[in-house]
Short mmCIF file of C-alpha atoms and ligand atoms in Angstrom, two decimals:
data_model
loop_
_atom_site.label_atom_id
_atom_site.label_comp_id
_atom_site.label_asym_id
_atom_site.label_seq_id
_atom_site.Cartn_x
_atom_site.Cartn_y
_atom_site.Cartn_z
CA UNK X 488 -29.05 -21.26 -19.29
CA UNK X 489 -28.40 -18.90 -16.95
CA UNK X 490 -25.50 -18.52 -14.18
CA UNK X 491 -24.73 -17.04 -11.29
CA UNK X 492 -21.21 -15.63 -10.78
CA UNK X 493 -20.27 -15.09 -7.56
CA UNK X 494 -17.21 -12.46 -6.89
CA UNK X 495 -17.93 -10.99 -10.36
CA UNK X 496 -16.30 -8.26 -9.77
CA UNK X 497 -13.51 -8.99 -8.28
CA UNK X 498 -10.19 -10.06 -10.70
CA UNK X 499 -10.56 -14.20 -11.61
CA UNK X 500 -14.76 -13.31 -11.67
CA UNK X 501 -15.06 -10.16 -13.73
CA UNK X 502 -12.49 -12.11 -16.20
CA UNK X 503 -14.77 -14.76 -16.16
CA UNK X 504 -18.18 -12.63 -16.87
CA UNK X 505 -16.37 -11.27 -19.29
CA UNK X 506 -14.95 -14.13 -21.04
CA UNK X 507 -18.69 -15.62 -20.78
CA UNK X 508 -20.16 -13.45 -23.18
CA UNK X 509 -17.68 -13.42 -25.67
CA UNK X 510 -18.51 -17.50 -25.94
CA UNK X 511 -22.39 -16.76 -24.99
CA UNK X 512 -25.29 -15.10 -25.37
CA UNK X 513 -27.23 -16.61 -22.22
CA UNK X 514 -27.68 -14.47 -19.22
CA UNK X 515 -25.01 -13.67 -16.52
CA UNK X 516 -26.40 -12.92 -12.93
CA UNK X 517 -23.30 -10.81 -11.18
CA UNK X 518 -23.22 -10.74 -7.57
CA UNK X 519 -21.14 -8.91 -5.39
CA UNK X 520 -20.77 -7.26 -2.25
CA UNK X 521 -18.13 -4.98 -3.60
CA UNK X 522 -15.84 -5.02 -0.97
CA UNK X 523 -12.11 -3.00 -1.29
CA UNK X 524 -11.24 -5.77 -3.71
CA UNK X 525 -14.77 -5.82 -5.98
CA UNK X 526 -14.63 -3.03 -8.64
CA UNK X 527 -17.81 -2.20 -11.26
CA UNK X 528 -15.43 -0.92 -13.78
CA UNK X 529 -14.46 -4.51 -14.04
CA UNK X 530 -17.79 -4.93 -15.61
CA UNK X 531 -18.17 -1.74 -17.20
CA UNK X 532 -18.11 -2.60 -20.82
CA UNK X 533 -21.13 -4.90 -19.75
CA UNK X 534 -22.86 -1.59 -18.90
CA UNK X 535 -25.21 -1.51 -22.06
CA UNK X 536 -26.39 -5.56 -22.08
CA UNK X 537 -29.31 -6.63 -21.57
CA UNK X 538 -28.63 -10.33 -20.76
CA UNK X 539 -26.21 -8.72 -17.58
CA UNK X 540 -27.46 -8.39 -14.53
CA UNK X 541 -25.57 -7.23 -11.73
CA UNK X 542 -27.12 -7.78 -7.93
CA UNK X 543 -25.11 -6.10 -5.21
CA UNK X 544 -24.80 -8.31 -2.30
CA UNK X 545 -23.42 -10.62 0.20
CA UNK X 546 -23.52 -14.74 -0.81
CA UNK X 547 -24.33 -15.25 2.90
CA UNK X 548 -27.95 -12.72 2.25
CA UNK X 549 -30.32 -16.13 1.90
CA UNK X 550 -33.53 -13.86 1.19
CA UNK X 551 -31.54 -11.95 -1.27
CA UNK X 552 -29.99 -14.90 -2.84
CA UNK X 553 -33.26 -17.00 -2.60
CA UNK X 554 -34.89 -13.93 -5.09
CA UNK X 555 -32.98 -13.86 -7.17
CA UNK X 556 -32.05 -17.62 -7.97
CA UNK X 557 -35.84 -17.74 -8.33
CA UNK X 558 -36.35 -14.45 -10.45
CA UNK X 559 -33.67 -15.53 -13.23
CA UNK X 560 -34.42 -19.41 -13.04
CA UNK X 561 -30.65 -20.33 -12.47
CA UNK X 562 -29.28 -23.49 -13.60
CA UNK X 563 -25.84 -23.08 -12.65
CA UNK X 564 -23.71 -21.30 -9.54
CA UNK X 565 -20.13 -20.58 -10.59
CA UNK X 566 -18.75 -19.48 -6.89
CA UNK X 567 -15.81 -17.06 -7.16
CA UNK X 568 -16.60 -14.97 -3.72
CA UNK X 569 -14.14 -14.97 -1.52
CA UNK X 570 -11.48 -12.82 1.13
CA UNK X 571 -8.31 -14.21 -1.51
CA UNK X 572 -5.45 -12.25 -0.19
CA UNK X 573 -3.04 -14.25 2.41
CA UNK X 574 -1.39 -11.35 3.57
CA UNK X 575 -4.81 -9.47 4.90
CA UNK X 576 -5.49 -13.30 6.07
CA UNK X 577 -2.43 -12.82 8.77
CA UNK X 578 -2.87 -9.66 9.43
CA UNK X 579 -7.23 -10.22 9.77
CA UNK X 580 -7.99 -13.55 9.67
CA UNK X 581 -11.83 -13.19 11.13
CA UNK X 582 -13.25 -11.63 7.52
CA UNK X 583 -12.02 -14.76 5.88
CA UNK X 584 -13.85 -16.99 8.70
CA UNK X 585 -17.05 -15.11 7.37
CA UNK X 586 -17.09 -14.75 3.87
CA UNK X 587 -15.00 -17.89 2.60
CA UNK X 588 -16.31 -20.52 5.24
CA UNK X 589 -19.50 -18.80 6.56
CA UNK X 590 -21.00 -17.44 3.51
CA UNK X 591 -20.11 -20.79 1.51
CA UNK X 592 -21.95 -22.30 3.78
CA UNK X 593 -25.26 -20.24 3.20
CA UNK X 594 -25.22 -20.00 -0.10
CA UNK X 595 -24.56 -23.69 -0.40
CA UNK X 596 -28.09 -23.65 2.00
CA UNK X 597 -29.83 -21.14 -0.59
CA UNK X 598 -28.86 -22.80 -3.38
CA UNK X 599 -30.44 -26.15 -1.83
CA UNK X 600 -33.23 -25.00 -1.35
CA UNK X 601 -33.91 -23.28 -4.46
CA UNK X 602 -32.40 -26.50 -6.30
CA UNK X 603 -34.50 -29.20 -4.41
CA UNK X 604 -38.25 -26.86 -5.79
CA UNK X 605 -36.85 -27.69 -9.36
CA UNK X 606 -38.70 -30.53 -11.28
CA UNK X 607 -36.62 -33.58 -11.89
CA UNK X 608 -35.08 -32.47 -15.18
CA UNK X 609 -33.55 -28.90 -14.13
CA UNK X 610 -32.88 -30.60 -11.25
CA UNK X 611 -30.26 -33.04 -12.78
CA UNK X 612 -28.83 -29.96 -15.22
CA UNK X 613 -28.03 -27.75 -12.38
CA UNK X 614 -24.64 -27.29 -11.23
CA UNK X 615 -22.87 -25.55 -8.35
CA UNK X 616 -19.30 -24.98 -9.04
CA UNK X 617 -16.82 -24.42 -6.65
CA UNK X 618 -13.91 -22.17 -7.30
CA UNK X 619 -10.95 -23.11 -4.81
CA UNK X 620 -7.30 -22.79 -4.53
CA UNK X 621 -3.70 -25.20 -4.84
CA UNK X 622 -3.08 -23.16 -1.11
CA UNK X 623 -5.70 -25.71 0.83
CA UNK X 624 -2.86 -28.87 -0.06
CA UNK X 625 0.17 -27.33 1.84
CA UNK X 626 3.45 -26.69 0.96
CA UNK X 627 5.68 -29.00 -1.54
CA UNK X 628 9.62 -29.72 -1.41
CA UNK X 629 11.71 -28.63 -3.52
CA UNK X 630 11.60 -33.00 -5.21
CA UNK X 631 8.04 -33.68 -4.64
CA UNK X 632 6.01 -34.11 -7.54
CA UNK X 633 2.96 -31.68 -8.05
CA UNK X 634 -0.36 -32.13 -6.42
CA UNK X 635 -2.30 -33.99 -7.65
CA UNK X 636 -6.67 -34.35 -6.49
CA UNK X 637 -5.84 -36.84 -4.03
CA UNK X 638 -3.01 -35.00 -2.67
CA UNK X 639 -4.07 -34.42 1.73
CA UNK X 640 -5.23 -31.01 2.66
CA UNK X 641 -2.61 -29.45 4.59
CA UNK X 642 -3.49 -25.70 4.89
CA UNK X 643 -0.55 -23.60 6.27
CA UNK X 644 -2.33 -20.17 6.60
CA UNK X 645 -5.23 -18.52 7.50
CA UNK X 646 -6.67 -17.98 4.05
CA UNK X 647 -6.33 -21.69 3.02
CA UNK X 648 -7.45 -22.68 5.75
CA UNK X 649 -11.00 -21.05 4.79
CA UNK X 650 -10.42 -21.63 1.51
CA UNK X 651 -9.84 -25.93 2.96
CA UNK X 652 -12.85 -25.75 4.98
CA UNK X 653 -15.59 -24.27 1.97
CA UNK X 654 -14.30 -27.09 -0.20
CA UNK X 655 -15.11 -29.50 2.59
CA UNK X 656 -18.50 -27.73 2.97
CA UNK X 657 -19.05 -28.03 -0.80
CA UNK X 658 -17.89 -31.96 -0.81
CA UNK X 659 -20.46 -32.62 2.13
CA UNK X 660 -23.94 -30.92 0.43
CA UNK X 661 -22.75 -33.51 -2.88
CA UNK X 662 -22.62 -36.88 -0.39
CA UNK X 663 -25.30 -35.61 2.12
CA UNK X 664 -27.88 -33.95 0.07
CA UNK X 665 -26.93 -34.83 -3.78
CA UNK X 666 -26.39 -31.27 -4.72
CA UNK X 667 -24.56 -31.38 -8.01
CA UNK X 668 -21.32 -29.86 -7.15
CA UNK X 669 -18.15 -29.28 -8.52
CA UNK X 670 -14.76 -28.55 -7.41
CA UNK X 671 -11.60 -26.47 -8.99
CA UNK X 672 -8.30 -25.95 -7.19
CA UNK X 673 -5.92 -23.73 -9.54
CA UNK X 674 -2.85 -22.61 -9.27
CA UNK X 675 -1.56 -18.39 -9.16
CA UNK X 676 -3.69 -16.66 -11.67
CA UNK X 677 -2.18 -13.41 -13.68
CA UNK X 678 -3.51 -10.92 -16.01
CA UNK X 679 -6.03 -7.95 -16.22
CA UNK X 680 -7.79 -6.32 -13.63
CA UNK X 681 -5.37 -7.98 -11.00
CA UNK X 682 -5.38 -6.05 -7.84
CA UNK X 683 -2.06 -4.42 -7.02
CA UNK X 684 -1.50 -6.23 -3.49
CA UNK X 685 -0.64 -9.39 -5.14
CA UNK X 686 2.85 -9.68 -6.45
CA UNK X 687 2.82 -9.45 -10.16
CA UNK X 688 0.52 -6.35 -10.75
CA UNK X 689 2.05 -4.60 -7.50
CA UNK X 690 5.74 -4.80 -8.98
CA UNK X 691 4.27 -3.70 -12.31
CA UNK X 692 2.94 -0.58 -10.76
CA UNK X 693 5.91 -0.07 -8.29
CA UNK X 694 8.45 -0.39 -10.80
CA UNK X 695 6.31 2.38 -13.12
CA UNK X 696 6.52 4.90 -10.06
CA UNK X 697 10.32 3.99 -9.19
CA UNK X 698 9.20 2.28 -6.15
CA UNK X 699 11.02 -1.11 -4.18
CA UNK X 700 10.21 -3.98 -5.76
CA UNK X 701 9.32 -6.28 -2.45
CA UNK X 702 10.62 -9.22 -2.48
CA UNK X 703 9.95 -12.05 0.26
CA UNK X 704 12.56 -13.82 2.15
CA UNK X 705 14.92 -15.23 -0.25
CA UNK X 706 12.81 -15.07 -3.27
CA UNK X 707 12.95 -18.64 -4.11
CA UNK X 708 9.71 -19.50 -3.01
CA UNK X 709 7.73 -21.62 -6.08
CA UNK X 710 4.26 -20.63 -7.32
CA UNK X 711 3.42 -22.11 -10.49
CA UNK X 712 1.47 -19.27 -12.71
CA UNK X 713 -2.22 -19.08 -14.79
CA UNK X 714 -2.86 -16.42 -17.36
CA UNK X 715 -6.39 -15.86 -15.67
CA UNK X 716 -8.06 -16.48 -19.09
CA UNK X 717 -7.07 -20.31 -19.13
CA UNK X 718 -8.52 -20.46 -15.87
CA UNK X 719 -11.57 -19.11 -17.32
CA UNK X 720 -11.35 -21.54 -20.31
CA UNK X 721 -10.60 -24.33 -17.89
CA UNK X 722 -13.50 -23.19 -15.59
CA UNK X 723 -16.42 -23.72 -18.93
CA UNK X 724 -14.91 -26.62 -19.50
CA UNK X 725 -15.46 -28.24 -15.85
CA UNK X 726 -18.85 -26.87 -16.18
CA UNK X 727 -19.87 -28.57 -19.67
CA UNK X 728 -18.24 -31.75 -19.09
CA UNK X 729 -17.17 -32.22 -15.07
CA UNK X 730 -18.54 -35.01 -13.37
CA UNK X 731 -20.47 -34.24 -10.39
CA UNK X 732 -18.71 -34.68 -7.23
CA UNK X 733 -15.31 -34.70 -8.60
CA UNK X 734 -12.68 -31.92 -8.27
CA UNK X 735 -10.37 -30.67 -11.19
CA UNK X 736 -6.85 -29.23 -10.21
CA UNK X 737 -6.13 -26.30 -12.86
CA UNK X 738 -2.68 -25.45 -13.61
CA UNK X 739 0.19 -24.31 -16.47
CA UNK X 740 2.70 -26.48 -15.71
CA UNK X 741 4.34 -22.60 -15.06
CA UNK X 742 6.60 -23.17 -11.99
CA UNK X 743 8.81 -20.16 -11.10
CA UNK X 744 10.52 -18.64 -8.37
CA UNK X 745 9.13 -15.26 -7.14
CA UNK X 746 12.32 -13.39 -7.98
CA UNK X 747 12.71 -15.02 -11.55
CA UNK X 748 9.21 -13.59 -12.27
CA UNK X 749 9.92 -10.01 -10.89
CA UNK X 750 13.18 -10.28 -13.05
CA UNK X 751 11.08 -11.54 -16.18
CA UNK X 752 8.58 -8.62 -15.44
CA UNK X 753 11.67 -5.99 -15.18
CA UNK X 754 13.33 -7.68 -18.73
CA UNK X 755 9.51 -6.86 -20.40
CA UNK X 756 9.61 -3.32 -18.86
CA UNK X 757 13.18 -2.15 -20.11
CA UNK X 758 11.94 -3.21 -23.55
CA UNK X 759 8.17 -1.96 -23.25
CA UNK X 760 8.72 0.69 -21.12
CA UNK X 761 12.77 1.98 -21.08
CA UNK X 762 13.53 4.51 -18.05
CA UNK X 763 14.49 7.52 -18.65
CA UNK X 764 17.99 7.55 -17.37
CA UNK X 765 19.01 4.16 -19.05
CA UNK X 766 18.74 2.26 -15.90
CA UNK X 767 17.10 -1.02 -15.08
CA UNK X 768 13.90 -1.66 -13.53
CA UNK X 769 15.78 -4.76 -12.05
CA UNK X 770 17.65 -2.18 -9.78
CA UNK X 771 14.47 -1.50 -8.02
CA UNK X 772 14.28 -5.01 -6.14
CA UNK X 773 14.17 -4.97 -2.51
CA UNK X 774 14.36 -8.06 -0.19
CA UNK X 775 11.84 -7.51 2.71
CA UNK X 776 10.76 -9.34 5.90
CA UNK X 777 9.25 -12.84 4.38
CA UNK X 778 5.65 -13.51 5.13
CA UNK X 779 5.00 -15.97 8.50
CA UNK X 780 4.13 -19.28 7.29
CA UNK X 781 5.33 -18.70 3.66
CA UNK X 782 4.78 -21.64 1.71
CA UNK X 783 7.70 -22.63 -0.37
CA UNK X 784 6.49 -24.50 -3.51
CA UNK X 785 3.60 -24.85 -5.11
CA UNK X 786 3.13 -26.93 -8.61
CA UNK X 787 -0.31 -28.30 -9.81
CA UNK X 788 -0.27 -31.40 -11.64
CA UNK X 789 -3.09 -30.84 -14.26
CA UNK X 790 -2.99 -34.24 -15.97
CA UNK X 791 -6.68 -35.11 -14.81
CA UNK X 792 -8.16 -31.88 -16.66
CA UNK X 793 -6.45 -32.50 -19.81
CA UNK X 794 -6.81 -36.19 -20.13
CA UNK X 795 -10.78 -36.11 -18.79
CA UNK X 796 -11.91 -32.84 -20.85
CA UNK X 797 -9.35 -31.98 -22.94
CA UNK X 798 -8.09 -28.94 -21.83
CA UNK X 799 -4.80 -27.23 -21.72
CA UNK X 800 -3.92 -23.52 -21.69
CA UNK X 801 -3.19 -21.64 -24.31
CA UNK X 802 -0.45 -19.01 -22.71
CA UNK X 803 3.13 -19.75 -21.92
CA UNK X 804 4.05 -17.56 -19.13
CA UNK X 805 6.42 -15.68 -21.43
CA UNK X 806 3.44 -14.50 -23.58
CA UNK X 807 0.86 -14.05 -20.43
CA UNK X 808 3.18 -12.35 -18.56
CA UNK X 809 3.67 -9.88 -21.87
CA UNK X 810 0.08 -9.41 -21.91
CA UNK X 811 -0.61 -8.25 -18.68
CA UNK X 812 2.18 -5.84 -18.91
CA UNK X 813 0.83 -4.08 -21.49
CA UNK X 814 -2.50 -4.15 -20.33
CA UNK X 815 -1.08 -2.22 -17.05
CA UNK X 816 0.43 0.15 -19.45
CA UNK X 817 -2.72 0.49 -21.64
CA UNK X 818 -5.08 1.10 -18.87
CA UNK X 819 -3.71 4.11 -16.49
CA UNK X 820 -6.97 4.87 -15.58
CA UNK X 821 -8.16 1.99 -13.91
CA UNK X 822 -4.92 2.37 -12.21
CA UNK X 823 -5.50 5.45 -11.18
CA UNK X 824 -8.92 4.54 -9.63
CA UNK X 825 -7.52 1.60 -8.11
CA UNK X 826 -4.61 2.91 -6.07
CA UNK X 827 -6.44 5.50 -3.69
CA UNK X 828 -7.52 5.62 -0.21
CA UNK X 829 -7.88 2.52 1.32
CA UNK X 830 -4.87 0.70 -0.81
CA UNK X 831 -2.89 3.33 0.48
CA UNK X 832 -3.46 2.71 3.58
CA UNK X 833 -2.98 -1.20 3.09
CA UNK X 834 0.35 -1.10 1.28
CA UNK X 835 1.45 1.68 4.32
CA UNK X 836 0.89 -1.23 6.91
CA UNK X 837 2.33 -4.19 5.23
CA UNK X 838 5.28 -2.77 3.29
CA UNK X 839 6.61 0.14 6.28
P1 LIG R 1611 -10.63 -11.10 -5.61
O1 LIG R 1611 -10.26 -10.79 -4.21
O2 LIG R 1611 -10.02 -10.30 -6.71
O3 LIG R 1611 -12.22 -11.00 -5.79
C1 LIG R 1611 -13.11 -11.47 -4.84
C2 LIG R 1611 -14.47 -10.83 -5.13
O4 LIG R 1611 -15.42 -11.36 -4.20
C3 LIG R 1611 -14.48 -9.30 -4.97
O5 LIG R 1611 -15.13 -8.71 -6.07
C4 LIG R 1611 -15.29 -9.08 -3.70
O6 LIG R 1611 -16.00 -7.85 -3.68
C5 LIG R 1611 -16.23 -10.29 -3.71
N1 LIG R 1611 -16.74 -10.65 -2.38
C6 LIG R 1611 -16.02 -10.77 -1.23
N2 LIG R 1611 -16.83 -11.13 -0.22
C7 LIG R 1611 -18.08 -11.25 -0.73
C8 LIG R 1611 -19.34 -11.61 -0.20
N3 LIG R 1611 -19.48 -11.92 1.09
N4 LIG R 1611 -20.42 -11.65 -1.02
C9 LIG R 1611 -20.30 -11.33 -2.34
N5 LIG R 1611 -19.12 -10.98 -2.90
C10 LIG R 1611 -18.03 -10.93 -2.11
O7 LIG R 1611 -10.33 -12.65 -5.79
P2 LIG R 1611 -9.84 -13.44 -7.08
O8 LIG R 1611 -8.36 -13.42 -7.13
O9 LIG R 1611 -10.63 -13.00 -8.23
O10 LIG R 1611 -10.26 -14.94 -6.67
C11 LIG R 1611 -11.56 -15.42 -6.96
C12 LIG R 1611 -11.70 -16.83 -6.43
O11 LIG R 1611 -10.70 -17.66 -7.04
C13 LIG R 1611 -11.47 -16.95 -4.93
O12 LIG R 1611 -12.39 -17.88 -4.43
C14 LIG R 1611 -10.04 -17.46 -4.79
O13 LIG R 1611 -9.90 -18.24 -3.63
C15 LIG R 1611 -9.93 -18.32 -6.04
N6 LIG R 1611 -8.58 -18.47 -6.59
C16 LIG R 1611 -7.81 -17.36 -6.84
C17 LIG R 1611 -6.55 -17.54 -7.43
C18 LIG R 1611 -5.67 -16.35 -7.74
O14 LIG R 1611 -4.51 -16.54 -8.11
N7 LIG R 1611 -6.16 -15.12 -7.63
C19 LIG R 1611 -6.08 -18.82 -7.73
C20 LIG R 1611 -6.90 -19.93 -7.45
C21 LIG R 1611 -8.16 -19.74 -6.89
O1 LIG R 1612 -1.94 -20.31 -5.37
C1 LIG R 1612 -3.16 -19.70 -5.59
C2 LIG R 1612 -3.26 -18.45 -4.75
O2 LIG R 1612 -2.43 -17.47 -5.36
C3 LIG R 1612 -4.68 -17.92 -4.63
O3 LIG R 1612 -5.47 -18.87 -3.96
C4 LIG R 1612 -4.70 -16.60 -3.85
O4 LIG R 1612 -6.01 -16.06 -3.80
C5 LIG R 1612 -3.79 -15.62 -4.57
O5 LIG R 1612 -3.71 -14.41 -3.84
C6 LIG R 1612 -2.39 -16.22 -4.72
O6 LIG R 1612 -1.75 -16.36 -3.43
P1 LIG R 1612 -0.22 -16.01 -3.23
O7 LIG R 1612 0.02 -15.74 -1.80
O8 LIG R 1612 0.65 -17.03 -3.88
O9 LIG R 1612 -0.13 -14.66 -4.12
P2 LIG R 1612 0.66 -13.31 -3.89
O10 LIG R 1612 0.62 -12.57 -5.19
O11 LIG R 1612 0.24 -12.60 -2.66
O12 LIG R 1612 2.16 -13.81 -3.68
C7 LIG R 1612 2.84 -14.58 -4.66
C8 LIG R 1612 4.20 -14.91 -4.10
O13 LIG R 1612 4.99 -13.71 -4.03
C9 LIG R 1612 4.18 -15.47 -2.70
O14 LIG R 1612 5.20 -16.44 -2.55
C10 LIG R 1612 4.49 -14.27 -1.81
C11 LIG R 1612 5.38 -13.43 -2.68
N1 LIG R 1612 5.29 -11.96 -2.50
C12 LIG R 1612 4.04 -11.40 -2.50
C13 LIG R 1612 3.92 -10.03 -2.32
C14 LIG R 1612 2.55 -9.39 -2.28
C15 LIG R 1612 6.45 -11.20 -2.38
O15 LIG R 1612 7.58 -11.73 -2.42
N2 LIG R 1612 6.32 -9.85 -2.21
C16 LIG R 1612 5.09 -9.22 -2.17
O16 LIG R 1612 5.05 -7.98 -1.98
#
């Protein structure tokens, strides 16, 4: 069988390629239009398999994505493309418009079309899954119990608010046209190849070069964390055993306050990585103008997924969070690539 991954090489998709093959030997189409936040080296270890094939492109290109659903007879779309980063949402909201709600919407229309020329069997098979976020229900009090599927939509910002409207796209080609779709909204993902704008691998790299640590507000705003690999795990297991038309919240049951995971990151770093003059990394943290809109908790209730297809995640956040440390620490040079030019420029205009 052979998938599509859209986003592949971005952080949650090039983890998931990745995590393919080591349960697979089927082939992987990557697409990817390799924006700031798309990165080959990603896929790099990939570089000598035959069953990869990488297509660089934009999900909203229907000839291009027509070709090539056709060329490699794809039975399933797992769609990670996306603008993901709220911050560049407030600051540019108009990219998200186009790739999240825009280009969902014509791949969904490829994909269609390539899926109703199938005969009846491949037909049924097929899948188009839909990779989405916990952001598109809102913001939880500090009592309320986690979201669960049926929770409303309530999108507070401008990324969830694209991120809402392609999982209202996806919902409408399953009751309109019978495309076999399915839906997963997970919770903060964490681990490798995490781009330093989002707050765990950012404070990892700041604290490394003595920088603030930036902290939000008051820092007690709730996120509840993913290693990225159980998302991965979680994400095969939607695929193999989802019902069509359903959606599957993903989460770790991991809720923590941003400033209790920059302090857990700091503990890791004095023992992984002790400074030079004895001090803490914890001394680096820096309370900073909060982000407009800032939602205050999120918590996924992920009874559905484990009671419907048996999954649960294999991490605590104490041992993800240990991971990905090291794997900063391991892997200076994709660091080093990383953090040039245009992230310069990005963490000059938010941060100053
Ligand atoms: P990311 O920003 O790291 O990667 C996105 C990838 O999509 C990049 O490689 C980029 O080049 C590519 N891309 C952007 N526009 C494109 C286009 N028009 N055509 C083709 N490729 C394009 O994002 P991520 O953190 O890996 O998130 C992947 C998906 O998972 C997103 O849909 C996001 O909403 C969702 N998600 C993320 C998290 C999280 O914590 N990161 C949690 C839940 C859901
Ligand atoms: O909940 C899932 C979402 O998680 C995904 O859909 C998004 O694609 C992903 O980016 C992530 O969104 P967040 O906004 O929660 O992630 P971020 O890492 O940007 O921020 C996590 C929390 O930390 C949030 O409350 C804002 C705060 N923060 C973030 C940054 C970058 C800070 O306090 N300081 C910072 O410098």
């Amino acid at each position: 069988m052979t998938i599509l991954i859209t986003g592949a090489a971005g952080f949650i998709g090039s983890n998931f390629v990745l995590d393919w093959f080591s349960h697979s030997k089927e082939d992987v189409v990557s697409l990817d239009l390799l924006t700031y936040a798309g990165n080959l080296e990603n896929l790099s270890s990939l570089n000598q398999n035959s069953h990869h094939h990488f297509v660089h492109g934009n999900i909203g290109d229907r000839d291009l994505v027509s070709s090539f659903l056709k060329k490699y007879h794809v039975m399933a779309v797992i769609h990670f493309a996306a603008e993901s980063h709220v911050d560049r949402s407030i600051h540019r909201p108009e990219d998200f418009i186009e790739t999240n709600i825009v280009g969902t919407y014509r791949l969904l229309e490829s994909v269609r079309a390539y899926w109703n020329d199938l005969d009846q069997e491949a037909k049924k098979a097929f899948r188009f899954l839909h990779v989405s976020t916990d952001e598109v229900y809102g913001s939880l009090n500090d009592k309320a119990p986690a979201f669960s599927e049926n929770y409303p939509y309530e999108p507070n910002n401008p990324y969830s608010a694209s991120k809402a409207a392609s999982d209202h796209l996806v919902r409408a080609w399953f009751h309109t046209y019978g495309l076999p779709v399915l839906t997963t909204n997970c919770s903060n993902n964490y681990g490798p190849y995490h781009f330093p704008e989002k707050l765990i691998p950012l404070c990892i790299l700041n604290a490394l070069n003595n920088k603030p640590l930036p902290v939000y507000g008051d820092g007690q705003q709730i996120r509840d964390w993913l290693y990225v690999q159980d998302h991965c795990s979680a994400i095969r297991e939607v695929l193999r055993k989802g019902k069509i038309g359903e959606t599957y919240n993903i989460g770790g049951w991991n809720e923590k306050t941003n400033l209790d995971v920059v302090k857990t990151l700091c503990y890791i770093l004095d023992e992984l990585k002790p400074k030079a003059d004895g001090s803490k990394y914890e001394n680096q943290i820096t309370y900073v103008k909060d982000r407009p809109g800032h939602d205050r908790r999120y918590a996924i209730d992920a009874s559905k997924i484990e009671r419907e297809l048996g999954w649960t995640p294999k991490e605590t956040f104490e041992t993800g969070l240990r991971k990905t440390v090291l794997w900063y620490l391991e892997n200076q040079a994709w660091v080093n690539h990383v953090v040039s030019g245009k992230y310069l420029h990005w963490i000059q205009k938010q941060y100053s």
